[in-house]
Amino acid sequence: MKYEFPEGLYTDVRIEHVFQTHIKYTKRDLQECKEQKYSAAFVRVYDGDMWYYASTSDLDGIQGEIDALAAIASKHPAIDKVPIYKNLSGHKDVVMSFIGREVSGVPLESKIGLLSKLMPKIEENKYVKLYTLTYLDNYTIKEFYNSKGADLNFDWQTAGYVARISMLDGERKMQCAYRNAGIHFGEIQTFEEELGKELGECQEFLLNSEPVEPGKYSVIFAPLVTGVFVHECFGHKSESDFMIGDEATRKEWELGKRVGGDELTIAETGDILGSGYTPYDDEGNKSTMTYLIKNGLLTGRLHNAESATDLGEHATGNGRAVNFEYEPLVRMTTTYIDKGSKTIDEIIAQTENGILLKDVAHGSGMSTFTIAPTYSYLIKNGKIDKPVRVSVVTGNVFEALTGIDAISDKVEVFSFVGGGCGKMAQYPLPVGFGGPYIRVKNMNVQ
């Protein structure tokens, strides 16, 4: 055993070995360029009534932290009979998915050189007045041990960059972003075609977009917008710690309740390689495939050990902390709407009066939601008509789910660098999301 765990208490230790790179340019002016490497740990002790926490960057002092927390806890003679104890696991496993492709092994000069290749491509467009380029990567190895015998080692990695671009033509302004993210450095080398499309679409909106006529429309979400919707506007509602002590929310989230058509399925899992990859959570519980909605019915919710115990269910592997300084909360990993049966061409052809949302600048919500799109197109008589400027699309989450009347037959799941999911004080937590194209009836468009 790596540590001596006190009897009569539950104890776990989470160790993180982290490598990170952060490079930022404003146009060709280098603003930031740094690599960081550290190791640190989070220690928990539970006595059946209370949790006791400590974080430390002194790995040699972990045993001392365990002993200090144990000294202030009250030993429980039957800790193994305490309900929450049963939702904590003793898994032993090694899952190293990125050995040989670690971003820590890529020279800093290569990362700078990648951004340098983007600059002339962006500057070719005469309407570009300002841009920033940010490169980020992270390679993390986690160790996890607990008093139930857990012994885990697994790794996680992302790499990517974001170009934020401002275009100007007289009084007209347009802002857009090109993102390229993956799980290793070699995956993000190709950008010319996609960056060219982004610049072309941004220019088209700058020069030719018109204000949308406010009203109710059938709205088609592109896969990225579907992902934002399912994460911000539905996924957070499935985080079951919101339901602890809240009978109204539990009733709203009653399993078996119909909330959509037979084709609607929403899934959540940490097993997809990408920014939401989490083979084991920060409590040592294994990732599961959780169907939040299956064939239009509410069928599941996300749990850490505490929320699973409170609701009489099983932990789902969603106890996650943003880093070693924080305790695990119920958090998403990768959340997506599953595929349907129509092609996107069929969905557009069957839409008489609608809006297509291609990208999104911002999304938020719980029971009600707001999506602010970047690119939107008017659809008339089954054809894409013209670019229109949409400020926001709003609605009620459950009404929107019920209003989904078409789902395309291909799913895209996205990874990200920069930003992340926020909850309470913990931001930014890496997640993934996505889905197919979906069409939602009677949405408020402004």
XYZ file of N, CA and C in Angstrom, residues 157-401:
735
model
N -5.146 14.287 -22.281
C -4.382 15.264 -23.067
C -5.282 16.007 -24.055
N -4.994 17.277 -24.245
C -5.576 18.065 -25.333
C -4.510 18.990 -25.892
N -4.734 19.418 -27.136
C -3.872 20.407 -27.781
C -4.711 21.148 -28.807
N -4.458 22.427 -28.950
C -5.213 23.166 -29.952
C -4.969 24.649 -29.883
N -5.654 25.361 -30.758
C -5.493 26.811 -30.811
C -6.808 27.453 -31.233
N -6.924 28.731 -30.922
C -8.103 29.526 -31.255
C -7.634 30.822 -31.896
N -8.204 31.150 -33.058
C -7.977 32.442 -33.704
C -9.253 33.269 -33.542
N -9.149 34.395 -32.864
C -10.294 35.295 -32.704
C -10.064 36.497 -33.613
N -11.007 36.715 -34.513
C -10.790 37.611 -35.642
C -11.852 38.701 -35.657
N -11.413 39.944 -35.857
C -12.324 41.078 -35.996
C -12.200 41.647 -37.396
N -13.337 41.733 -38.103
C -13.380 42.321 -39.444
C -14.151 43.629 -39.404
N -13.790 44.518 -40.316
C -14.397 45.850 -40.356
C -14.560 46.305 -41.799
N -15.761 46.842 -42.114
C -16.026 47.455 -43.421
C -16.875 48.691 -43.179
N -16.224 49.836 -43.121
C -16.929 51.060 -42.781
C -17.457 50.990 -41.366
N -18.782 51.112 -41.213
C -19.400 51.047 -39.893
C -19.778 49.627 -39.485
N -19.638 48.689 -40.408
C -20.054 47.319 -40.123
C -18.903 46.533 -39.503
N -19.224 45.761 -38.468
C -18.222 44.962 -37.764
C -18.673 43.507 -37.710
N -17.713 42.635 -37.660
C -17.996 41.216 -37.545
C -16.875 40.552 -36.775
N -17.245 39.723 -35.806
C -16.255 38.965 -35.044
C -16.535 37.476 -35.195
N -15.466 36.713 -35.346
C -15.621 35.274 -35.507
C -14.423 34.584 -34.875
N -14.477 33.267 -34.831
C -13.394 32.504 -34.237
C -13.181 31.223 -35.027
N -11.908 30.889 -35.237
C -11.550 29.605 -35.831
C -10.883 28.766 -34.744
N -11.400 27.548 -34.527
C -10.898 26.675 -33.472
C -10.406 25.366 -34.087
N -9.317 24.884 -33.570
C -8.789 23.600 -34.012
C -8.224 22.890 -32.788
N -8.875 21.819 -32.367
C -8.460 21.119 -31.150
C -8.443 19.624 -31.398
N -7.549 18.938 -30.686
C -7.450 17.494 -30.803
C -6.821 16.910 -29.565
N -6.418 15.657 -29.658
C -5.845 14.985 -28.499
C -4.335 14.829 -28.595
N -3.735 15.229 -29.730
C -2.279 15.257 -29.813
C -1.858 16.295 -30.856
N -0.613 16.695 -30.801
C -0.130 17.810 -31.608
C -0.244 17.519 -33.107
N 0.019 16.292 -33.504
C -0.037 15.964 -34.922
C -1.409 16.086 -35.531
N -2.428 16.103 -34.705
C -3.807 16.138 -35.175
C -4.254 17.533 -35.596
N -3.518 18.563 -35.227
C -3.980 19.942 -35.448
C -3.099 20.700 -36.438
N -2.365 19.989 -37.271
C -1.439 20.637 -38.194
C -2.130 21.217 -39.432
N -3.203 20.594 -39.881
C -3.876 21.014 -41.110
C -4.960 22.037 -40.785
N -4.905 23.179 -41.437
C -5.884 24.223 -41.130
C -6.282 25.059 -42.337
N -5.523 25.004 -43.443
C -5.708 25.948 -44.539
C -7.143 25.979 -45.057
N -7.709 24.803 -45.337
C -9.051 24.768 -45.930
C -10.102 25.276 -44.957
N -10.081 24.784 -43.717
C -11.102 25.173 -42.747
C -10.969 26.638 -42.339
N -9.741 27.120 -42.183
C -9.553 28.535 -41.862
C -10.036 29.408 -43.005
N -9.768 28.980 -44.233
C -10.250 29.729 -45.392
C -11.769 29.819 -45.417
N -12.448 28.721 -45.076
C -13.913 28.730 -45.025
C -14.412 29.690 -43.947
N -13.755 29.672 -42.790
C -14.162 30.551 -41.699
C -14.024 32.019 -42.100
N -12.905 32.369 -42.694
C -12.690 33.749 -43.121
C -13.695 34.150 -44.195
N -13.986 33.243 -45.121
C -14.944 33.544 -46.175
C -16.348 33.753 -45.638
N -16.752 32.914 -44.677
C -18.087 33.056 -44.103
C -18.189 34.329 -43.274
N -17.140 34.641 -42.546
C -17.127 35.879 -41.756
C -17.247 37.098 -42.669
N -16.522 37.084 -43.768
C -16.593 38.196 -44.729
C -17.983 38.302 -45.341
N -18.571 37.162 -45.689
C -19.920 37.163 -46.260
C -20.922 37.802 -45.306
N -20.831 37.476 -44.025
C -21.729 38.081 -43.047
C -21.445 39.568 -42.871
N -20.190 39.925 -42.867
C -19.830 41.339 -42.741
C -20.476 42.162 -43.844
N -20.422 41.673 -45.063
C -20.835 42.463 -46.221
C -22.315 42.325 -46.568
N -22.912 41.162 -46.307
C -24.218 40.881 -46.894
C -25.316 40.489 -45.918
N -25.026 40.326 -44.640
C -26.084 39.883 -43.725
C -27.072 41.011 -43.459
N -28.317 40.610 -43.209
C -29.393 41.546 -42.905
C -29.998 41.199 -41.551
N -30.580 42.174 -40.853
C -31.224 41.857 -39.573
C -32.382 40.890 -39.780
N -32.521 39.923 -38.898
C -33.620 38.984 -38.997
C -34.918 39.669 -38.591
N -36.018 39.252 -39.184
C -37.320 39.733 -38.726
C -37.696 38.928 -37.487
N -37.827 39.577 -36.314
C -38.113 38.822 -35.083
C -39.405 38.031 -35.195
N -39.434 36.904 -34.514
C -40.640 36.092 -34.522
C -40.355 34.661 -34.141
N -41.323 33.784 -34.398
C -41.173 32.362 -34.126
C -40.834 31.626 -35.411
N -39.820 30.772 -35.312
C -39.352 30.028 -36.472
C -39.084 28.574 -36.076
N -39.071 27.718 -37.087
C -38.415 26.422 -36.930
C -36.923 26.670 -37.060
N -36.161 26.279 -36.049
C -34.734 26.591 -36.013
C -33.937 25.296 -36.130
N -33.004 25.270 -37.078
C -32.121 24.123 -37.262
C -30.793 24.439 -36.597
N -30.376 23.576 -35.686
C -29.079 23.714 -35.015
C -28.052 22.865 -35.750
N -26.930 23.465 -36.139
C -25.793 22.691 -36.615
C -25.193 21.928 -35.436
N -24.376 20.879 -35.690
C -23.887 20.029 -34.589
C -23.228 20.784 -33.441
N -22.432 21.835 -33.721
C -21.807 22.569 -32.630
C -22.859 23.272 -31.773
N -23.870 23.839 -32.410
C -24.939 24.522 -31.667
C -25.762 23.507 -30.880
N -26.008 22.339 -31.481
C -26.673 21.257 -30.748
C -25.894 20.924 -29.481
N -24.559 20.858 -29.607
C -23.721 20.551 -28.454
C -23.823 21.589 -27.363
N -23.812 22.868 -27.747
C -23.958 23.934 -26.758
C -25.321 23.827 -26.070
N -26.345 23.576 -26.861
C -27.688 23.445 -26.285
C -27.749 22.286 -25.290
N -27.245 21.118 -25.694
C -27.371 19.949 -24.823
C -26.521 20.099 -23.565
N -25.389 20.802 -23.667
C -24.541 21.020 -22.490
C -25.121 22.092 -21.572
N -25.292 23.281 -22.110
C -25.683 24.421 -21.280
C -27.133 24.346 -20.811
N -27.995 23.864 -21.697
C -29.421 24.004 -21.444
C -30.077 22.726 -20.954
N -29.377 21.610 -21.044
C -29.951 20.367 -20.554
C -28.990 19.596 -19.659
N -27.721 19.547 -20.043
C -26.753 18.779 -19.279
C -26.634 19.243 -17.841
N -26.610 20.561 -17.633
C -26.502 21.063 -16.257
C -27.711 20.664 -15.418
N -28.882 20.569 -16.051
C -30.069 20.141 -15.307
C -29.952 18.692 -14.869
N -29.116 17.912 -15.565
C -28.973 16.504 -15.221
C -27.955 16.275 -14.111
N -27.235 17.320 -13.711
C -26.263 17.189 -12.614
C -27.035 17.139 -11.299
N -27.084 15.955 -10.705
C -28.092 15.683 -9.687
C -27.814 16.331 -8.341
N -26.643 16.948 -8.146
C -26.458 17.656 -6.872
C -27.396 18.847 -6.766
N -27.928 19.336 -7.908
C -28.938 20.394 -7.858
C -30.232 19.901 -7.216
N -30.426 18.588 -7.198
C -31.686 18.025 -6.713
C -31.666 17.701 -5.229
N -30.484 17.723 -4.617
C -30.391 17.385 -3.201
C -31.150 18.430 -2.382
N -32.160 18.001 -1.686
C -32.964 18.898 -0.859
C -33.936 19.757 -1.635
N -34.125 19.491 -2.932
C -35.008 20.306 -3.760
C -36.078 19.408 -4.371
N -37.203 19.287 -3.711
C -38.251 18.383 -4.162
C -38.860 18.824 -5.486
N -38.931 20.132 -5.725
C -39.512 20.618 -6.982
C -38.674 20.184 -8.178
N -37.344 20.279 -8.029
C -36.466 19.861 -9.117
C -36.531 18.355 -9.317
N -36.596 17.607 -8.223
C -36.726 16.144 -8.350
C -38.004 15.777 -9.104
N -39.084 16.467 -8.800
C -40.353 16.172 -9.472
C -40.261 16.522 -10.942
N -39.630 17.660 -11.242
C -39.457 18.059 -12.635
C -38.635 17.024 -13.394
N -37.702 16.382 -12.670
C -36.773 15.437 -13.274
C -37.192 13.986 -13.002
N -38.442 13.738 -12.836
C -38.917 12.394 -12.515
C -38.601 11.429 -13.654
N -37.871 10.368 -13.335
C -37.482 9.406 -14.356
C -38.717 8.718 -14.924
N -38.677 8.493 -16.229
C -39.818 7.927 -16.935
C -40.705 8.967 -17.581
N -40.488 10.240 -17.255
C -41.285 11.331 -17.811
C -40.965 11.502 -19.293
N -41.998 11.673 -20.126
C -41.761 11.910 -21.547
C -41.425 13.377 -21.780
N -40.305 13.615 -22.458
C -39.858 14.986 -22.703
C -39.529 15.231 -24.172
N -39.736 14.226 -25.023
C -39.426 14.400 -26.437
C -39.968 13.239 -27.249
N -39.722 13.311 -28.557
C -40.182 12.265 -29.452
C -39.365 10.991 -29.312
N -39.860 9.929 -29.950
C -39.225 8.614 -29.826
C -37.786 8.600 -30.330
N -37.428 9.537 -31.210
C -36.088 9.518 -31.800
C -35.059 10.248 -30.939
N -35.509 10.951 -29.913
C -34.603 11.779 -29.114
C -33.900 10.951 -28.045
N -32.572 10.881 -28.137
C -31.744 10.229 -27.133
C -30.562 11.129 -26.809
N -30.316 11.367 -25.523
C -29.172 12.157 -25.078
C -28.297 11.281 -24.194
N -27.008 11.206 -24.534
C -26.068 10.330 -23.833
C -24.933 11.140 -23.228
N -24.305 10.560 -22.212
C -23.189 11.212 -21.509
C -22.185 10.136 -21.125
N -20.909 10.347 -21.494
C -19.881 9.373 -21.159
C -18.510 10.036 -21.125
N -17.643 9.511 -20.274
C -16.267 9.982 -20.218
C -15.315 9.150 -21.052
N -15.828 8.196 -21.826
C -14.975 7.256 -22.540
C -14.585 7.709 -23.942
N -15.092 8.857 -24.411
C -14.747 9.349 -25.741
C -13.446 10.141 -25.656
N -12.441 9.747 -26.430
C -11.170 10.470 -26.430
C -11.400 11.895 -26.934
N -11.026 12.847 -26.128
C -11.242 14.257 -26.440
C -11.144 15.057 -25.170
N -11.611 16.304 -25.214
C -11.449 17.165 -24.047
C -12.296 16.715 -22.863
N -13.338 15.910 -23.093
C -14.150 15.404 -21.989
C -13.773 14.012 -21.528
N -12.664 13.494 -22.025
C -12.246 12.120 -21.700
C -11.945 11.989 -20.206
N -12.629 11.056 -19.546
C -12.482 10.845 -18.104
C -12.730 9.378 -17.797
N -11.733 8.504 -17.982
C -11.978 7.070 -17.770
C -12.365 6.741 -16.334
N -11.806 7.487 -15.385
C -12.198 7.401 -13.973
C -12.346 8.827 -13.458
N -13.343 9.044 -12.611
C -13.537 10.403 -12.121
C -12.624 10.671 -10.929
N -12.760 11.830 -10.322
C -11.856 12.240 -9.248
C -12.241 11.667 -7.892
N -13.195 10.738 -7.894
C -13.487 9.925 -6.719
C -13.101 8.466 -6.956
N -12.494 8.191 -8.108
C -12.076 6.834 -8.421
C -13.159 5.967 -9.016
N -14.322 6.539 -9.329
C -15.400 5.761 -9.940
C -15.246 5.729 -11.453
N -15.543 4.595 -12.039
C -15.351 4.381 -13.468
C -16.418 5.115 -14.275
N -16.010 5.646 -15.435
C -16.965 6.274 -16.338
C -18.034 5.276 -16.770
N -19.251 5.760 -16.911
C -20.344 4.939 -17.428
C -20.961 5.628 -18.637
N -21.660 4.855 -19.455
C -22.516 5.434 -20.485
C -23.872 5.683 -19.847
N -24.207 6.948 -19.647
C -25.456 7.310 -18.989
C -26.406 7.903 -20.019
N -27.544 7.275 -20.217
C -28.563 7.827 -21.109
C -29.476 8.731 -20.291
N -29.320 10.028 -20.486
C -30.143 10.991 -19.773
C -31.567 10.971 -20.313
N -31.676 10.843 -21.637
C -32.958 10.640 -22.300
C -32.791 9.466 -23.248
N -33.741 8.562 -23.260
C -33.728 7.420 -24.166
C -35.088 7.332 -24.831
N -35.095 7.489 -26.172
C -36.339 7.418 -26.943
C -37.406 8.353 -26.375
N -36.964 9.564 -25.999
C -37.893 10.598 -25.559
C -38.257 10.578 -24.089
N -37.757 9.588 -23.330
C -38.081 9.482 -21.907
C -36.867 9.824 -21.052
N -37.099 10.546 -19.945
C -36.024 10.775 -18.989
C -35.632 9.433 -18.359
N -34.360 9.080 -18.498
C -33.937 7.757 -18.030
C -32.737 7.796 -17.096
N -32.074 8.924 -16.926
C -30.890 8.932 -16.077
C -30.480 10.335 -15.687
N -29.540 10.405 -14.765
C -28.951 11.671 -14.340
C -27.521 11.401 -13.894
N -26.777 12.465 -13.721
C -25.346 12.351 -13.439
C -25.108 12.430 -11.940
N -24.144 11.607 -11.474
C -23.926 11.500 -10.032
C -22.440 11.459 -9.679
N -22.141 12.048 -8.517
C -20.963 11.642 -7.762
C -21.454 10.724 -6.637
N -20.560 10.336 -5.745
C -20.966 9.389 -4.703
C -22.040 9.964 -3.785
N -21.913 11.248 -3.447
C -22.851 11.856 -2.496
C -24.243 11.985 -3.086
N -24.353 12.486 -4.315
C -25.680 12.666 -4.906
C -26.341 11.321 -5.194
N -25.540 10.329 -5.617
C -26.099 8.995 -5.857
C -26.689 8.416 -4.573
N -25.992 8.623 -3.469
C -26.485 8.135 -2.184
C -27.772 8.842 -1.788
N -27.810 10.150 -1.965
C -28.976 10.933 -1.564
C -30.213 10.543 -2.368
N -30.038 10.223 -3.653
C -31.174 9.899 -4.496
C -31.413 8.396 -4.615
N -30.614 7.600 -3.897
C -30.804 6.160 -3.922
C -30.449 5.517 -5.243
N -29.426 6.060 -5.916
C -29.013 5.537 -7.214
C -27.530 5.175 -7.168
N -26.921 4.962 -8.340
C -25.526 4.558 -8.409
C -24.670 5.685 -8.972
N -23.442 5.786 -8.502
C -22.509 6.781 -9.044
C -22.262 6.496 -10.519
N -22.121 7.555 -11.309
C -21.974 7.417 -12.764
C -20.578 7.795 -13.265
N -19.658 8.103 -12.346
C -18.331 8.523 -12.783
C -18.273 9.982 -13.167
N -19.110 10.816 -12.554
C -19.169 12.245 -12.869
C -18.776 13.133 -11.698
N -17.982 12.600 -10.756
C -17.426 13.425 -9.692
C -16.112 14.024 -10.166
N -16.121 15.294 -10.547
C -14.950 15.892 -11.189
C -14.568 17.207 -10.513
N -13.262 17.451 -10.432
C -12.721 18.702 -9.902
C -11.880 19.368 -10.980
N -11.863 20.691 -10.983
C -11.128 21.396 -12.032
C -9.626 21.218 -11.877
N -9.155 21.045 -10.632
C -7.747 20.722 -10.390
C -7.578 20.283 -8.935
N -6.329 20.120 -8.518
C -6.019 19.540 -7.204
C -6.462 20.406 -6.028
N -6.843 21.643 -6.284
C -7.238 22.530 -5.188
C -8.698 22.360 -4.766
N -9.461 21.560 -5.509
C -10.909 21.527 -5.298
C -11.427 20.108 -5.078
N -12.574 20.042 -4.393
C -13.261 18.776 -4.194
C -14.088 18.438 -5.434
N -14.381 17.155 -5.657
C -15.198 16.769 -6.825
C -16.655 17.199 -6.666
N -17.194 17.763 -7.737
C -18.611 18.075 -7.850
C -19.205 17.204 -8.955
N -20.522 17.197 -9.067
C -21.152 16.489 -10.182
C -20.966 17.337 -11.436
N -20.200 16.813 -12.398
C -19.883 17.567 -13.622
C -20.018 16.665 -14.841
N -20.336 17.277 -15.968
C -20.398 16.547 -17.228
C -19.002 16.154 -17.715
N -18.977 15.189 -18.629
C -17.757 14.796 -19.339
C -17.970 15.110 -20.823
N -18.503 14.163 -21.602
C -18.898 14.424 -22.990
C -20.383 14.118 -23.127
N -21.146 15.102 -23.551
C -22.601 15.018 -23.611
C -23.053 15.289 -25.038
N -23.950 14.460 -25.553
C -24.344 14.649 -26.951
C -25.740 14.075 -27.200
N -26.396 14.627 -28.205
C -27.633 14.040 -28.720
C -27.248 12.982 -29.741
N -27.867 11.823 -29.664
C -27.552 10.728 -30.573
C -28.202 10.962 -31.942
N -27.760 10.197 -32.919
C -28.200 10.395 -34.300
C -29.663 10.021 -34.495
N -30.244 10.619 -35.540
C -31.602 10.302 -35.946
C -31.616 9.610 -37.294
N -32.631 9.930 -38.123
C -32.838 9.165 -39.351
C -32.818 9.993 -40.629
N -32.806 11.328 -40.544
C -32.873 12.154 -41.746
C -31.498 12.699 -42.115
N -31.297 12.994 -43.385
C -30.104 13.724 -43.795
C -30.343 15.207 -43.563
N -29.270 15.981 -43.472
C -29.440 17.418 -43.300
C -30.126 18.037 -44.510
N -29.861 17.504 -45.691
C -30.533 18.031 -46.891
C -32.034 17.812 -46.810
N -32.438 16.663 -46.286
C -33.876 16.405 -46.124
C -34.487 17.359 -45.111
N -33.794 17.614 -44.033
C -34.330 18.504 -43.003
C -34.523 19.910 -43.564
N -33.535 20.415 -44.288
C -33.652 21.756 -44.868
C -34.783 21.790 -45.897
N -34.860 20.759 -46.750
C -35.875 20.730 -47.802
C -37.283 20.690 -47.227
N -37.438 20.167 -46.007
C -38.751 20.054 -45.378
C -39.050 21.226 -44.441
N -38.255 22.300 -44.534
C -38.448 23.481 -43.686
C -38.928 24.639 -44.546
N -40.157 25.099 -44.300
C -40.733 26.173 -45.105
C -40.230 27.552 -44.690
N -40.234 27.788 -43.389
C -39.842 29.102 -42.873
C -39.004 28.878 -41.623
N -37.679 29.006 -41.763
C -36.831 28.657 -40.636
C -35.534 29.427 -40.609
N -34.747 29.116 -39.608
C -33.427 29.711 -39.407
C -32.436 28.573 -39.179
N -31.301 28.644 -39.846
C -30.209 27.704 -39.615
C -29.132 28.404 -38.797
N -28.813 27.849 -37.615
C -27.735 28.367 -36.779
C -26.485 27.537 -37.039
N -25.441 28.170 -37.591
C -24.237 27.433 -37.971
C -23.192 27.379 -36.864
N -23.085 28.418 -36.071
C -22.068 28.512 -35.027
C -22.660 29.329 -33.890
N -21.981 29.350 -32.754
C -22.537 30.017 -31.588
C -21.454 30.812 -30.873
N -21.817 32.019 -30.467
C -20.895 32.851 -29.700
C -21.046 32.606 -28.210
N -22.283 32.284 -27.792
C -22.534 32.119 -26.347
C -23.829 31.350 -26.161
N -23.879 30.537 -25.111
C -25.107 29.855 -24.747
C -25.183 29.694 -23.239
N -26.384 29.795 -22.684
C -26.541 29.616 -21.246
C -27.982 29.229 -20.956
N -28.181 28.662 -19.764
C -29.550 28.370 -19.382
C -29.658 27.230 -18.404
N -30.833 27.122 -17.807
C -31.216 25.968 -16.994
C -32.625 25.585 -17.431
N -33.656 26.102 -16.774
C -35.023 25.813 -17.218
C -35.358 26.580 -18.491
N -34.853 27.806 -18.596
C -34.931 28.550 -19.850
C -33.516 28.749 -20.366
N -33.372 29.028 -21.648
C -32.043 29.125 -22.226
C -31.970 30.244 -23.248
N -30.750 30.665 -23.519
C -30.458 31.669 -24.524
C -29.261 31.203 -25.345
N -29.369 31.274 -26.656
C -28.258 30.975 -27.556
C -28.026 32.190 -28.437
N -26.800 32.698 -28.427
C -26.419 33.826 -29.274
C -25.559 33.283 -30.411
N -26.081 33.205 -31.638
C -25.329 32.595 -32.735
C -24.339 33.554 -33.383
N -23.329 32.979 -34.010
C -22.406 33.765 -34.827
C -22.931 33.888 -36.249
N -23.233 32.751 -36.874
C -23.735 32.728 -38.244
C -25.133 32.125 -38.269
N -26.041 32.815 -38.934
C -27.411 32.329 -39.074
C -27.876 32.567 -40.505
N -28.710 31.660 -40.996
C -29.216 31.769 -42.368
C -30.727 31.593 -42.370
N -31.398 32.418 -43.158
C -32.834 32.280 -43.362
C -33.086 31.109 -44.310
N -34.081 30.299 -43.979
C -34.507 29.207 -44.850
C -35.917 29.524 -45.329
N -36.101 29.530 -46.656
C -37.411 29.798 -47.241
C -37.738 28.714 -48.251
N -38.911 28.125 -48.089
C -39.402 27.120 -49.033
C -38.394 25.998 -49.272
N -37.769 25.557 -48.193
C -36.893 24.402 -48.285
C -35.504 24.685 -48.818
N -35.112 25.963 -48.867
C -33.779 26.303 -49.356
C -33.149 27.376 -48.475
N -31.815 27.316 -48.340
C -31.099 28.364 -47.609
C -31.145 29.630 -48.443
N -31.633 30.722 -47.852
C -31.918 31.935 -48.612
C -30.799 32.971 -48.497
N -30.529 33.455 -47.294
C -29.539 34.526 -47.136
C -29.051 34.570 -45.701
N -27.884 35.176 -45.459
C -27.396 35.330 -44.084
C -28.187 36.399 -43.345
N -28.545 36.110 -42.100
C -29.295 37.068 -41.287
C -28.619 37.206 -39.931
N -28.688 38.410 -39.385
C -28.101 38.678 -38.075
C -29.147 38.397 -36.989
N -28.847 37.430 -36.143
C -29.720 37.036 -35.043
C -29.012 37.368 -33.741
N -29.677 38.103 -32.867
C -29.089 38.420 -31.564
C -29.163 37.221 -30.638
N -30.384 36.694 -30.438
C -30.557 35.561 -29.527
C -31.687 34.674 -30.010
N -31.589 33.408 -29.632
C -32.674 32.434 -29.747
C -32.964 31.975 -28.324
N -34.215 32.050 -27.907
C -34.560 31.735 -26.516
C -35.698 30.732 -26.463
N -35.809 30.066 -25.308
C -36.908 29.134 -25.132
C -36.849 28.439 -23.792
N -37.856 27.623 -23.538
C -37.920 26.761 -22.365
C -37.308 25.411 -22.735
N -36.470 24.865 -21.868
C -35.731 23.655 -22.210
C -36.660 22.505 -22.560
N -37.623 22.197 -21.696
C -38.476 21.044 -21.952
C -39.403 21.285 -23.140
N -39.834 22.527 -23.363
C -40.617 22.822 -24.563
C -39.783 22.638 -25.822
N -38.506 23.032 -25.747
C -37.625 22.858 -26.905
C -37.384 21.377 -27.192
N -37.181 20.571 -26.130
C -36.993 19.138 -26.342
C -38.217 18.522 -27.002
